[in-house]
Tab-separated table of C-alpha atoms in Angstrom:
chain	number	residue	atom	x	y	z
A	1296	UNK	CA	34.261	-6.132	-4.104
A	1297	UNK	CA	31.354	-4.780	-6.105
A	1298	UNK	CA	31.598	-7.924	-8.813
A	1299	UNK	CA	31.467	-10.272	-5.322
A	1300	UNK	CA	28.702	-8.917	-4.529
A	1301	UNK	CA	26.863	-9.166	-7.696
A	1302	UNK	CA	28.159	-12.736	-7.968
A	1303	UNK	CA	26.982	-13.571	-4.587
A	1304	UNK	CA	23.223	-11.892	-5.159
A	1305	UNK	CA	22.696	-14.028	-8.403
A	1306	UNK	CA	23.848	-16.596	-6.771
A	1307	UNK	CA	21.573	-16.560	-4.246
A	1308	UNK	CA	18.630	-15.736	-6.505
A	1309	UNK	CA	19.570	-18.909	-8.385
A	1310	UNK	CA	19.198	-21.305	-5.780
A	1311	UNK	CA	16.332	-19.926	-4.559
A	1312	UNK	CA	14.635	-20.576	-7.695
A	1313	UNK	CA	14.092	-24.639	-7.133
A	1314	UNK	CA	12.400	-23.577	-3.757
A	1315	UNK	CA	10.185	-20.953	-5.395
A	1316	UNK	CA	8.878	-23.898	-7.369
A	1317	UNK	CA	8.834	-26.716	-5.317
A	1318	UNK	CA	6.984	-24.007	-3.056
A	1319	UNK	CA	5.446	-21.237	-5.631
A	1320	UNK	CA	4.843	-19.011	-1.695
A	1321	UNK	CA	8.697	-18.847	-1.375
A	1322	UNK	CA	8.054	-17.381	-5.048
A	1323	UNK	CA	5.839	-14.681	-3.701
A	1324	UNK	CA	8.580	-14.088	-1.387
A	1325	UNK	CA	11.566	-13.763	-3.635
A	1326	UNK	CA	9.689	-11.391	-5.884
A	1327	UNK	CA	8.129	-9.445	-3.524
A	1328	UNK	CA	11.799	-8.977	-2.418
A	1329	UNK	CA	13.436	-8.235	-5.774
A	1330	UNK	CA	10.243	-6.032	-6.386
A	1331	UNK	CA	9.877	-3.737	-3.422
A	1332	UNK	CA	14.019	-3.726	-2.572
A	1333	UNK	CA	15.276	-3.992	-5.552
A	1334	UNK	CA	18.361	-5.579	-4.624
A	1335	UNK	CA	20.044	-5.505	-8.171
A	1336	UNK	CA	20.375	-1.715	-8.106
A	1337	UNK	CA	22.602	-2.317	-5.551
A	1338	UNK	CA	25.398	-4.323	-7.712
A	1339	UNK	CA	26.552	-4.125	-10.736
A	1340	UNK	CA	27.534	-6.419	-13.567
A	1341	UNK	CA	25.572	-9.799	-14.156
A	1342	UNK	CA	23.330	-8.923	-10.659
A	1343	UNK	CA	22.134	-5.802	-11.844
A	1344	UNK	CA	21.307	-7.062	-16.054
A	1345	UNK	CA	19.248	-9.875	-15.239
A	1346	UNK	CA	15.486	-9.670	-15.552
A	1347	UNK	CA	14.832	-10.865	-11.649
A	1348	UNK	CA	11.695	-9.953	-11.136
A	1349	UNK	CA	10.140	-11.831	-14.795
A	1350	UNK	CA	12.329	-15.141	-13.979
A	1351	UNK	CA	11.440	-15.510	-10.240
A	1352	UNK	CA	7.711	-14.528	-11.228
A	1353	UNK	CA	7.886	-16.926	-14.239
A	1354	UNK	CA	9.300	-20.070	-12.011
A	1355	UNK	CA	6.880	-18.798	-9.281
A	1356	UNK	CA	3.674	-19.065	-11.447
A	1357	UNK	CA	5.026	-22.436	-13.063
A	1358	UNK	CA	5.133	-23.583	-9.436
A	1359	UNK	CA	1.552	-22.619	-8.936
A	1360	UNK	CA	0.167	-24.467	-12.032
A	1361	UNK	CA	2.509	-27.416	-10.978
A	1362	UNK	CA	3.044	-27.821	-7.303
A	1363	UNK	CA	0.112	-26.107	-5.191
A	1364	UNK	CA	-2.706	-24.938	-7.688
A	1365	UNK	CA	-4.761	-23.196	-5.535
A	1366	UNK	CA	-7.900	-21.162	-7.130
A	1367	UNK	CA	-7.397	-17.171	-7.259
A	1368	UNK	CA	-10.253	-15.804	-4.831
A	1369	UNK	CA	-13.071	-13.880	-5.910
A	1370	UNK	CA	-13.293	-11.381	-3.092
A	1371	UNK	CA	-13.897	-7.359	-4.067
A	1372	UNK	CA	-9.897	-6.853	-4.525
A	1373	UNK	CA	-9.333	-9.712	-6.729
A	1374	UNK	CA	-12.211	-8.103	-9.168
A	1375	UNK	CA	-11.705	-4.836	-8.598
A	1376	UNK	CA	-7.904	-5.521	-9.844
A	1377	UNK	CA	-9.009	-7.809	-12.837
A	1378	UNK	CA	-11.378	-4.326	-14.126
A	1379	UNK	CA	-8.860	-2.335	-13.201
A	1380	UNK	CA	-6.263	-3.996	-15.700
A	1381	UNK	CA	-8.820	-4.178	-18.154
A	1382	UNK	CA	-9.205	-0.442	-18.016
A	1383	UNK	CA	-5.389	0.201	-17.937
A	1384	UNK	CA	-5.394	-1.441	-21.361
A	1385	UNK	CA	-8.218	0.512	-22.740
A	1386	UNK	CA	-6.493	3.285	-21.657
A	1387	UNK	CA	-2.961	2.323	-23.303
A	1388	UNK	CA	-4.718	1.194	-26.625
A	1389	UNK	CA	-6.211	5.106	-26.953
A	1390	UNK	CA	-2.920	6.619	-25.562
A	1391	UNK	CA	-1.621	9.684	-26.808
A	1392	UNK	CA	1.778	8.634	-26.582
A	1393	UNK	CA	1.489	4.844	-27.515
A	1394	UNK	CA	5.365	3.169	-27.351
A	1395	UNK	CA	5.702	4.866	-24.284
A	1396	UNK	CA	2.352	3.825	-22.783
A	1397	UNK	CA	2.877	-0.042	-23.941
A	1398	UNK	CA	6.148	-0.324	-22.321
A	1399	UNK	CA	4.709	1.124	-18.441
A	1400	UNK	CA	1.397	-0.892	-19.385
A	1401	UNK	CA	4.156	-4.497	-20.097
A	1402	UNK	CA	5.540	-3.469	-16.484
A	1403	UNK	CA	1.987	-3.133	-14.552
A	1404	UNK	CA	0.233	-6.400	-15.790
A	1405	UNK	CA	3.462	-8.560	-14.771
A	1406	UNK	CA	2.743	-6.790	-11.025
A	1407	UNK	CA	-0.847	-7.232	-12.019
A	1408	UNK	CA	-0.311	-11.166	-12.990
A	1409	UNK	CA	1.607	-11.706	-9.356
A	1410	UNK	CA	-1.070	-9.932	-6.942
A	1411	UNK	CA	-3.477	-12.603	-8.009
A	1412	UNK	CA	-0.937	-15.429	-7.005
A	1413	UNK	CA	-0.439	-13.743	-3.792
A	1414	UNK	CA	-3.719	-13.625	-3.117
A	1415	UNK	CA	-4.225	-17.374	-4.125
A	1416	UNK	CA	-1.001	-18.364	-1.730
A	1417	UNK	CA	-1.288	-16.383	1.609
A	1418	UNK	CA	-3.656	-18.821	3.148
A	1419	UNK	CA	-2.846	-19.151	6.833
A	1420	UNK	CA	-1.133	-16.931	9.712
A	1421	UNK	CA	2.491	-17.917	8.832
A	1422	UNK	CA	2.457	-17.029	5.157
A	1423	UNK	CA	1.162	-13.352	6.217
A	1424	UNK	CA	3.613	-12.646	8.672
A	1425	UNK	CA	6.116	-14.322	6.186
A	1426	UNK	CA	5.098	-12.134	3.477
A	1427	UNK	CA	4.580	-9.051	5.453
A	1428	UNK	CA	8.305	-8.956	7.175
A	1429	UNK	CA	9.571	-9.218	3.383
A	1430	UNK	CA	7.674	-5.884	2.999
A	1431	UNK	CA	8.959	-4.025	5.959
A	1432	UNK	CA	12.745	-5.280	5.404
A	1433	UNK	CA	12.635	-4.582	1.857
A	1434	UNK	CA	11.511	-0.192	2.721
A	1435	UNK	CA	13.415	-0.268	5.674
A	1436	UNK	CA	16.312	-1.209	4.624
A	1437	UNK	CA	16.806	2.142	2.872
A	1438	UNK	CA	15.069	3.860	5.667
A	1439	UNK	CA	17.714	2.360	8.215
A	1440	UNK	CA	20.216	3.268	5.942
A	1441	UNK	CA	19.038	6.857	5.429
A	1442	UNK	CA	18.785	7.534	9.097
A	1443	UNK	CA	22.201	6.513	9.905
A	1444	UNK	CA	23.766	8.312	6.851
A	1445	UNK	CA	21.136	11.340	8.568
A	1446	UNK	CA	22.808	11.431	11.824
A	1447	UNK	CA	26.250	11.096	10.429
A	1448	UNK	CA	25.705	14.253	8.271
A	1449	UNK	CA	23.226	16.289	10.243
A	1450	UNK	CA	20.434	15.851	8.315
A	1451	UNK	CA	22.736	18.524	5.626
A	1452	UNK	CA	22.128	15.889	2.550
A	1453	UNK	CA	18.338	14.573	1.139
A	1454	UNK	CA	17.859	10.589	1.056
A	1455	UNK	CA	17.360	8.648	-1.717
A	1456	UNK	CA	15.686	5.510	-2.725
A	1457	UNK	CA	18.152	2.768	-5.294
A	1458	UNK	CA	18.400	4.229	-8.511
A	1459	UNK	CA	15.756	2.847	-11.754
A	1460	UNK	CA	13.356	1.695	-9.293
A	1461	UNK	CA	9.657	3.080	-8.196
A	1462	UNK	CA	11.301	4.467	-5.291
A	1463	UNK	CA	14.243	6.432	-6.216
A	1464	UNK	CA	12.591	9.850	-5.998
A	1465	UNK	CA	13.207	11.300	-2.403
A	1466	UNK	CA	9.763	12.316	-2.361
A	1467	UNK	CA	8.301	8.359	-3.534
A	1468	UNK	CA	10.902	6.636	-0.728
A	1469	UNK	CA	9.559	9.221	2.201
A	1470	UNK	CA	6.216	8.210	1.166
A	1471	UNK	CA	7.329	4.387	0.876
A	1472	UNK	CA	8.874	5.030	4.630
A	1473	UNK	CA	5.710	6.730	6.277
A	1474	UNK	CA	3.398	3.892	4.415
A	1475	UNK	CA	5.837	0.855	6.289
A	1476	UNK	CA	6.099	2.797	9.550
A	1477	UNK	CA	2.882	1.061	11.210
A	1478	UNK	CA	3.824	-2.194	9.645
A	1479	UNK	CA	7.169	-2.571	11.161
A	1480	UNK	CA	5.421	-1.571	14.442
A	1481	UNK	CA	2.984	-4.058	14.424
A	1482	UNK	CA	5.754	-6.736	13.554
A	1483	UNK	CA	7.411	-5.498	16.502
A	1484	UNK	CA	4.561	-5.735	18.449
A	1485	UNK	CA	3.810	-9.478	17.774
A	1486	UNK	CA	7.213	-10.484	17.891
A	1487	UNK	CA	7.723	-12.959	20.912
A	1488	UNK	CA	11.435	-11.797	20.863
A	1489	UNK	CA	12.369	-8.549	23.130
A	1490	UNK	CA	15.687	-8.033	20.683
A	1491	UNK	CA	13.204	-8.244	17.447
A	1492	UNK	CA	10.889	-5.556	19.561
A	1493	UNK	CA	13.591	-3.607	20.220
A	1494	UNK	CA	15.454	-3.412	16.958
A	1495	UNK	CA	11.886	-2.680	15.270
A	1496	UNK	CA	11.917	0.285	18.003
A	1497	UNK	CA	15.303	1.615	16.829
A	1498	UNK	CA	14.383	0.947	13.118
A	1499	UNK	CA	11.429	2.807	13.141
A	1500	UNK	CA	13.331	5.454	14.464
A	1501	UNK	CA	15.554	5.690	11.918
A	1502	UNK	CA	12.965	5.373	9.592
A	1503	UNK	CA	11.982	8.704	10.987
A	1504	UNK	CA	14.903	10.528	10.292
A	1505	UNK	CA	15.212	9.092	6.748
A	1506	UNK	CA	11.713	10.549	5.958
A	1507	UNK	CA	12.592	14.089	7.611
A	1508	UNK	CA	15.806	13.845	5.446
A	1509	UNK	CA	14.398	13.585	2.221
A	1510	UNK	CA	12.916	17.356	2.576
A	1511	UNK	CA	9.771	16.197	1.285
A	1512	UNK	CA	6.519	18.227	2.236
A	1513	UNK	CA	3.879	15.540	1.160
A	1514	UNK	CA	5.438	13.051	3.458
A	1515	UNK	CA	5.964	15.385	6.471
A	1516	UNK	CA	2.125	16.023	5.735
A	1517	UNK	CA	1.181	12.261	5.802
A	1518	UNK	CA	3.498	11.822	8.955
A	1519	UNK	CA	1.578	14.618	10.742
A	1520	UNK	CA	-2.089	12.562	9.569
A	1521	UNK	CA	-0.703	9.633	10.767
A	1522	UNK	CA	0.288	10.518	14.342
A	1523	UNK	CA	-3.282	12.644	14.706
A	1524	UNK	CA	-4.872	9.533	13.467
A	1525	UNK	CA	-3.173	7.050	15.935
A	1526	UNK	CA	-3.741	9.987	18.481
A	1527	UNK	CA	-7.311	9.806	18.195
A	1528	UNK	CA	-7.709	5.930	18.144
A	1529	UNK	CA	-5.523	4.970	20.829
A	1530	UNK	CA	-6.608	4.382	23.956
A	1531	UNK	CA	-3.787	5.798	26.511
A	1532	UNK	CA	-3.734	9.343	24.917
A	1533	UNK	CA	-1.657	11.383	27.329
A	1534	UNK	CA	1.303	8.708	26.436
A	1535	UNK	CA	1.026	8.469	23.248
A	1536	UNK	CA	0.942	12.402	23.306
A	1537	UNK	CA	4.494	12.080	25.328
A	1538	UNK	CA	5.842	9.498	23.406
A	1539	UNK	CA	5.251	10.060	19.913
A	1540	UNK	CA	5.431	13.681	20.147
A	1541	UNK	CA	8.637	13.433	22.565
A	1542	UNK	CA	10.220	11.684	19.079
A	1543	UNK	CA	8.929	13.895	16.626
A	1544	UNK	CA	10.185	16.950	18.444
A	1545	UNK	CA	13.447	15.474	19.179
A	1546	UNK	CA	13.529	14.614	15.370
A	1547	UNK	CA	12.846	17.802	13.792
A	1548	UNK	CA	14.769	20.089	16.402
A	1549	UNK	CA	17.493	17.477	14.893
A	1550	UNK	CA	17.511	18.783	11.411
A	1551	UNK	CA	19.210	21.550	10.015
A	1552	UNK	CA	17.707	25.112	9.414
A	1553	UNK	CA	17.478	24.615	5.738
A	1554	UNK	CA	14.904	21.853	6.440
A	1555	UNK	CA	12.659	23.957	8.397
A	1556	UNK	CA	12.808	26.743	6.306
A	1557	UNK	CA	11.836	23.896	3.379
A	1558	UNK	CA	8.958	22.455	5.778
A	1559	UNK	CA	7.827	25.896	6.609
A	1560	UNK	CA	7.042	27.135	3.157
A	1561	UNK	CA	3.917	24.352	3.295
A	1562	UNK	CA	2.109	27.612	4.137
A	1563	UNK	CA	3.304	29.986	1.517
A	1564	UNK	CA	2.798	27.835	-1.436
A	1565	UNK	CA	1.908	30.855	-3.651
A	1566	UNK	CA	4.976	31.742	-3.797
A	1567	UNK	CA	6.779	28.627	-4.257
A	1568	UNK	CA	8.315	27.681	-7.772
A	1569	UNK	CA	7.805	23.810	-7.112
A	1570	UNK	CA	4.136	24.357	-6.009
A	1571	UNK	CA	2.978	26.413	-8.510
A	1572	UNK	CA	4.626	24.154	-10.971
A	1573	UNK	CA	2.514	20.974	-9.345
A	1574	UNK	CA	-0.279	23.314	-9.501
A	1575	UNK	CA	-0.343	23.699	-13.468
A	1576	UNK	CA	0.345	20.212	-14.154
A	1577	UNK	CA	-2.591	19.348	-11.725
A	1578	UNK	CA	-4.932	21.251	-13.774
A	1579	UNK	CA	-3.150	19.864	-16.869
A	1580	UNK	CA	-4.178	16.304	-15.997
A	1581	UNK	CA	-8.077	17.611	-15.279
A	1582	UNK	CA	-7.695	19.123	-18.701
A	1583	UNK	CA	-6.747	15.929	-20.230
A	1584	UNK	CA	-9.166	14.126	-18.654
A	1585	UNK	CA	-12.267	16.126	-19.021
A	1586	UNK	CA	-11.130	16.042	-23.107
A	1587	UNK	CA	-10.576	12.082	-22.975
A	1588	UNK	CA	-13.273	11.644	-19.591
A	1589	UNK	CA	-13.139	7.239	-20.586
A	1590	UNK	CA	-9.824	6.647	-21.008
A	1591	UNK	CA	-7.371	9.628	-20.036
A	1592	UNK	CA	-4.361	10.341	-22.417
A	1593	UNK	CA	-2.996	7.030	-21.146
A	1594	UNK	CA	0.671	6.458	-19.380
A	1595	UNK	CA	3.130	9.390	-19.774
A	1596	UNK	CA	0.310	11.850	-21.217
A	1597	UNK	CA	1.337	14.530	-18.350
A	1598	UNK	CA	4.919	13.571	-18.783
A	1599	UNK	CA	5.460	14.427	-22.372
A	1600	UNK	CA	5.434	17.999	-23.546
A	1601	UNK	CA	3.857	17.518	-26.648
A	1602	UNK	CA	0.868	16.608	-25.135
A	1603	UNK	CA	1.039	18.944	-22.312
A	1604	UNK	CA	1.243	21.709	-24.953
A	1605	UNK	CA	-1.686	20.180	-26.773
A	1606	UNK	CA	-3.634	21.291	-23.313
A	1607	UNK	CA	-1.909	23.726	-21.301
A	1608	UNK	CA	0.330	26.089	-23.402
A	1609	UNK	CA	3.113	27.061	-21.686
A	1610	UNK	CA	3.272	24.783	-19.144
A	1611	UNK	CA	6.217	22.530	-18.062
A	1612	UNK	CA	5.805	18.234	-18.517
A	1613	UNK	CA	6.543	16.867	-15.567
A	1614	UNK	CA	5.484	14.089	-12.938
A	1615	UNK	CA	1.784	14.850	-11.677
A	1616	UNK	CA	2.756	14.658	-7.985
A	1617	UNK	CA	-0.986	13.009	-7.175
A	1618	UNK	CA	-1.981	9.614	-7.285
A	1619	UNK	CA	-5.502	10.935	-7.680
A	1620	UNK	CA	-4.908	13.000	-10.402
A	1621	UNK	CA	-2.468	10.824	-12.256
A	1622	UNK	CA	-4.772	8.115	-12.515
A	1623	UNK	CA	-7.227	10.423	-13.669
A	1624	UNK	CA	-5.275	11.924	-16.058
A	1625	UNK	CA	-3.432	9.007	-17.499
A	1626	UNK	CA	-6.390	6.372	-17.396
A	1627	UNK	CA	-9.962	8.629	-17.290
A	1628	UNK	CA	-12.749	8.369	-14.788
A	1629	UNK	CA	-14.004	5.046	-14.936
A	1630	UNK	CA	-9.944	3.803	-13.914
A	1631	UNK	CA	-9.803	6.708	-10.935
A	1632	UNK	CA	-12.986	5.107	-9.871
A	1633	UNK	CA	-12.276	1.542	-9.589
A	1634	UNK	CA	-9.018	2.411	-8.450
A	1635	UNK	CA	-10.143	4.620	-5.425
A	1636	UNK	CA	-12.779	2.181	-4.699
A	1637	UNK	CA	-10.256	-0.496	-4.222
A	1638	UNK	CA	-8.714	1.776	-1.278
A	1639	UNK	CA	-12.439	1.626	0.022
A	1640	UNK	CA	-12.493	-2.171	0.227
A	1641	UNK	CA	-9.257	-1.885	1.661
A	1642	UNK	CA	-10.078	0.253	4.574
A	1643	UNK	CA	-13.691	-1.899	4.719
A	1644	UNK	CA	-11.938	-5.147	5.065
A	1645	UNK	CA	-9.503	-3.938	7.645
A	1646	UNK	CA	-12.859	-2.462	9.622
A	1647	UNK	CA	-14.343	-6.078	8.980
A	1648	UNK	CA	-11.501	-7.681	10.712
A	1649	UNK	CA	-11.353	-5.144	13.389
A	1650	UNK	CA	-14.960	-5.306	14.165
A	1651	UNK	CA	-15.252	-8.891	14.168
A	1652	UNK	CA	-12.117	-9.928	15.969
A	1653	UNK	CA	-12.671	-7.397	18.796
A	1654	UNK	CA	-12.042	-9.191	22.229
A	1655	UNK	CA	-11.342	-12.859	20.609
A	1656	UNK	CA	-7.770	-13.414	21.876
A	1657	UNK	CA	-6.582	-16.156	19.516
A	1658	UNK	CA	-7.160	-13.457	16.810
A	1659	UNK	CA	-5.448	-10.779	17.834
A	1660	UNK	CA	-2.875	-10.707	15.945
A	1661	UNK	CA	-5.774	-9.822	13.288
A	1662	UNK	CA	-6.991	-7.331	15.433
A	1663	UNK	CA	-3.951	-5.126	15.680
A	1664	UNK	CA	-3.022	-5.883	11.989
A	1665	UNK	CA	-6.634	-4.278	10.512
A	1666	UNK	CA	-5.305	-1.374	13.217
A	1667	UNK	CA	-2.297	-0.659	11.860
A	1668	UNK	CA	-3.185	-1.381	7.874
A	1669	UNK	CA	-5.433	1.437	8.052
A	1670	UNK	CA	-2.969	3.682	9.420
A	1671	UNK	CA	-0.942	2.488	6.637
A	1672	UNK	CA	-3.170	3.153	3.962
A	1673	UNK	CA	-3.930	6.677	5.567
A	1674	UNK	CA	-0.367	7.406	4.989
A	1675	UNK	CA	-0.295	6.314	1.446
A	1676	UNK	CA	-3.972	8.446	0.721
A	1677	UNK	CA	-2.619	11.514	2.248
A	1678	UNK	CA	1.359	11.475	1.688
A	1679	UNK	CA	0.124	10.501	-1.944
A	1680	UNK	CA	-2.014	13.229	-2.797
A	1681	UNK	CA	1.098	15.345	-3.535
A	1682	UNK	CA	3.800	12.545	-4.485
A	1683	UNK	CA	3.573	10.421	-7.965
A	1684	UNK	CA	3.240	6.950	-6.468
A	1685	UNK	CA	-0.020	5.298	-8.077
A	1686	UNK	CA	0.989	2.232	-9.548
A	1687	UNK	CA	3.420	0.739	-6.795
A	1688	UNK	CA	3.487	-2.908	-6.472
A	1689	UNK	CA	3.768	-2.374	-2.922
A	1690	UNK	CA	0.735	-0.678	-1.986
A	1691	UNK	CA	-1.544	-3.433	-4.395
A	1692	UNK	CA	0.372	-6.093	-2.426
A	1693	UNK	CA	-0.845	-4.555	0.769
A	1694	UNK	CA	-4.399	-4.455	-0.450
A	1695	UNK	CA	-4.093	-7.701	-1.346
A	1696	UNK	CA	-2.538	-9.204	1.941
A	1697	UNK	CA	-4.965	-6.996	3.856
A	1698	UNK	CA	-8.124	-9.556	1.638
A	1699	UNK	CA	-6.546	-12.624	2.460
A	1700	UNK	CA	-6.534	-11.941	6.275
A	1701	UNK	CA	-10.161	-11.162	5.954
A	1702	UNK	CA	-10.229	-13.949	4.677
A	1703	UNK	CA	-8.461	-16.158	7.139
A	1704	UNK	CA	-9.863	-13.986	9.919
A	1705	UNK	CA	-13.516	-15.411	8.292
A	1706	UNK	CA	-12.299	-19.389	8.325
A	1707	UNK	CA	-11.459	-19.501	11.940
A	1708	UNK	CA	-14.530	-17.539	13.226
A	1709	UNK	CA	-16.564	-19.955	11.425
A	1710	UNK	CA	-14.422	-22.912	13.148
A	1711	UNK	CA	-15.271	-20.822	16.295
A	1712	UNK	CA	-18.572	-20.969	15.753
A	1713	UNK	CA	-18.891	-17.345	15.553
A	1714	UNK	CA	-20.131	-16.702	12.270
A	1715	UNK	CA	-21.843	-13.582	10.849
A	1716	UNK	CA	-25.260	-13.494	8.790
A	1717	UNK	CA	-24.511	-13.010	5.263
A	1718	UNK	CA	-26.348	-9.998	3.191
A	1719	UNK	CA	-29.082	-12.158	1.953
A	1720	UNK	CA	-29.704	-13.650	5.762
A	1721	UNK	CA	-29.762	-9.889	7.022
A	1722	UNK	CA	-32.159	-9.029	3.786
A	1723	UNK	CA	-34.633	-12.254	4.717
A	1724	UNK	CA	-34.560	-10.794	8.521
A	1725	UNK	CA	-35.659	-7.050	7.383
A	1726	UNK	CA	-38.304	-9.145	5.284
A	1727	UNK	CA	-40.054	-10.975	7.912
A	1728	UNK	CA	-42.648	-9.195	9.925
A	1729	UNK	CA	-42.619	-9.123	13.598
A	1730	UNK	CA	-45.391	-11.748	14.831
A	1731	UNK	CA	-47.438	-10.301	17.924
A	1732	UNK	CA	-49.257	-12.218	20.242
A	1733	UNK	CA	-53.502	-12.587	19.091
A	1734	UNK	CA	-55.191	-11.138	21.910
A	1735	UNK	CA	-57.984	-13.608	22.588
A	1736	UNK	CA	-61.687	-12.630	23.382
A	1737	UNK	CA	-62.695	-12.709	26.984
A	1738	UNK	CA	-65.796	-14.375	28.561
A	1739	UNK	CA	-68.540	-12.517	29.967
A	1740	UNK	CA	-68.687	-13.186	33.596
A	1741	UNK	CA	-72.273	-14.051	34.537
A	1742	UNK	CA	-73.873	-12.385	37.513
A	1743	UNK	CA	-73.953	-15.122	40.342
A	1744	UNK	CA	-77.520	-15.637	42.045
């Protein structure tokens, strides 16, 4: 059975590939899938040895050259991404630990390569949606998975993501799971069909158990953001108090006591062998950077012990459990801030497309996409902050899908008529003085005889 399936994934990989360049956006698609799912851990034999993701990406960007050349856009993301890879291999030529930093810095700019075709290729409505169920099905999958295998064994056993991929960690699929939580809603949302609404009901539910199942703290933390954050921007508060609550309850009075007493010791992190151990390495990756403050001790510095001696005696080499800090750590200042400003033009572009889409029916879709993106994104920020997560493809692809419908959101205002003044229009405006009216000199009325 297992070589079947293996046979029947290549396969199907295979004959995709004439589509992918015929059509370089089915290419996006197919690689986005083997990326984020990683359907090959799944098999084994010829499935599972087979570079996917560098011969789908390799037909894909022959397709763009070939069949629909369209030109990369230079929006804030796109740039921000192009300085960001350019510090990434600054970084990598002053690392510490070199043949480990070259392979991890081969493995980004192929990610890096394919974010810039995405953002050339998603160009209307259909491709985002397109693009944007790949994303959810890809996470879910696992998280539907999880929350079955959850209520089957009482919540007793943690959850997993496939093994040799970004997401194996039970800590890096919760925080996967909590980031695709307000996607798969707003898919469900827009969905015309009442069986898709339903099933992305009962998959987001599942979804929830998966996350509660992999015992991680930083998630449970980024769940918590999330719901206050929807809580405060939603409009019917007392339901969305009963409703979301009503699940969360039901979902944690679900799990075992072990979990609790696990979600509980948030509080008493003193005392807690894992937290003190994130703790040193924290201050180990501040230490590496403040020594190296331009380029960091490049990929792997806080991983290997070596170096981790070199700046924290005593101290145990292990993942730095903070996107923040392993950025910083690994890549210096100048990378931590280009990359955190790219999740400011993220959340500024959703805002854009809120703000400017606000009450326009045909774009609502937009509307409730910017909504739910930065709940997204909130998730990733906070859930992230204690999980090592800072170079998924999945999160850039986001950013990047979030620019393009800015982007489209921009083309049909201005077919709408409904554009906004640029910078320089709103700078000429604050030039120009306010003209008041001359008053004019009055007569002298002369005395009548």
């Amino acid at each position: 059975f297992d070589a079947v399936r293996s046979l029947f994934l290549t396969v199907l990989i295979m004959a995709l590939l004439p589509s992918a360049f015929i059509t370089p956006f089915i290419g996006v698609l197919v690689w986005s899938w083997v990326s984020f799912m990683s359907p090959h851990r799944l098999v084994w034999g010829i499935g599972d040895s087979l570079p996917w993701a560098l011969i789908v990406g390799s037909v894909g960007i022959a397709g763009w050259l070939v069949s629909e050349r369209r030109r990369i856009p230079m929006d804030a993301t796109t740039v921000l991404l192009a300085l960001l890879a350019v510090l990434f291999t600054i970084s990598t030529y002053y690392s510490l630990v070199p043949d480990l930093a070259w392979v991890k810095w081969q493995a980004i700019m192929k990610e890096f390569v394919f974010f810039f075709i995405t953002a050339a290729l998603v160009t209307n409505r259909v491709r985002v949606h397109a693009l944007m169920w790949i994303m959810v099905i890809s996470i879910s999958y696992y998280g539907i998975k999880g929350g079955i295998f959850t209520l089957i064994t009482g919540g007793s056993y943690r959850v997993y993501g496939p093994d040799l991929s970004e997401i194996s960690d039970n800590n890096q699929l919760a925080a996967a799971l909590v980031m695709v939580l307000p996607l798969m809603n707003y898919l469900g949302r827009q969905s015309k069909s009442e069986v898709l609404r339903l099933g992305s009901r009962f998959s987001m539910g599942f979804c929830l158990l998966s996350i509660l199942a992999s015992y991680s703290r930083g998630a449970f933390i980024a769940l918590a953001a999330m719901v206050l954050w929807l809580w405060r921007h939603t409009r019917h508060k007392l339901i969305s108090v009963v409703v979301i609550g009503g699940t969360l309850a039901a979902a944690v009075t679900f799990m075992p006591s072990d979990w609790v007493a696990r979600m509980s010791s948030i509080q008493d992190y003193q005392q807690d062998a894992s937290a003190e151990g994130r703790l040193q390495i924290w201050e180990t990756a501040i230490k590496i950077a403040v020594a190296r403050p331009l380029t960091g001790g490049g990929f792997y510095a806080p991983y290997t012990q070596s170096v981790v001696d070199q700046y924290s005696p005593g101290v145990q080499a292990r993942a730095v459990h903070s996107i923040w800090l392993e950025v910083l750590g690994e890549n210096g200042f100048p990378a931590l801030f280009v990359w955190t400003a790219l999740l400011l033009i993220g959340l500024t572009n959703c805002r854009f497309i809120i703000r400017r889409t606000k009450d326009i029916p045909e774009l609502r879709w937009a509307n409730d996409l910017g909504h739910m993106s930065i709940v997204a994104l909130l998730g990733y920020a906070v859930g992230g902050s204690f999980l090592s997560l800072p170079y998924w493809d999945f999160y850039y692809t986001l950013l990047v899908l979030i620019a393009c419908v800015r982007r489209i959101t921009a083309q049909e205002l201005a077919l709408m008529g409904k554009t906004e003044p640029t910078f320089a229009d709103r700078l000429k405006l604050a030039r120009v003085k306010p003209t008041l009216p001359v008053p004019q000199p009055q007569m002298a009325m002369r005395p009548t005889k």
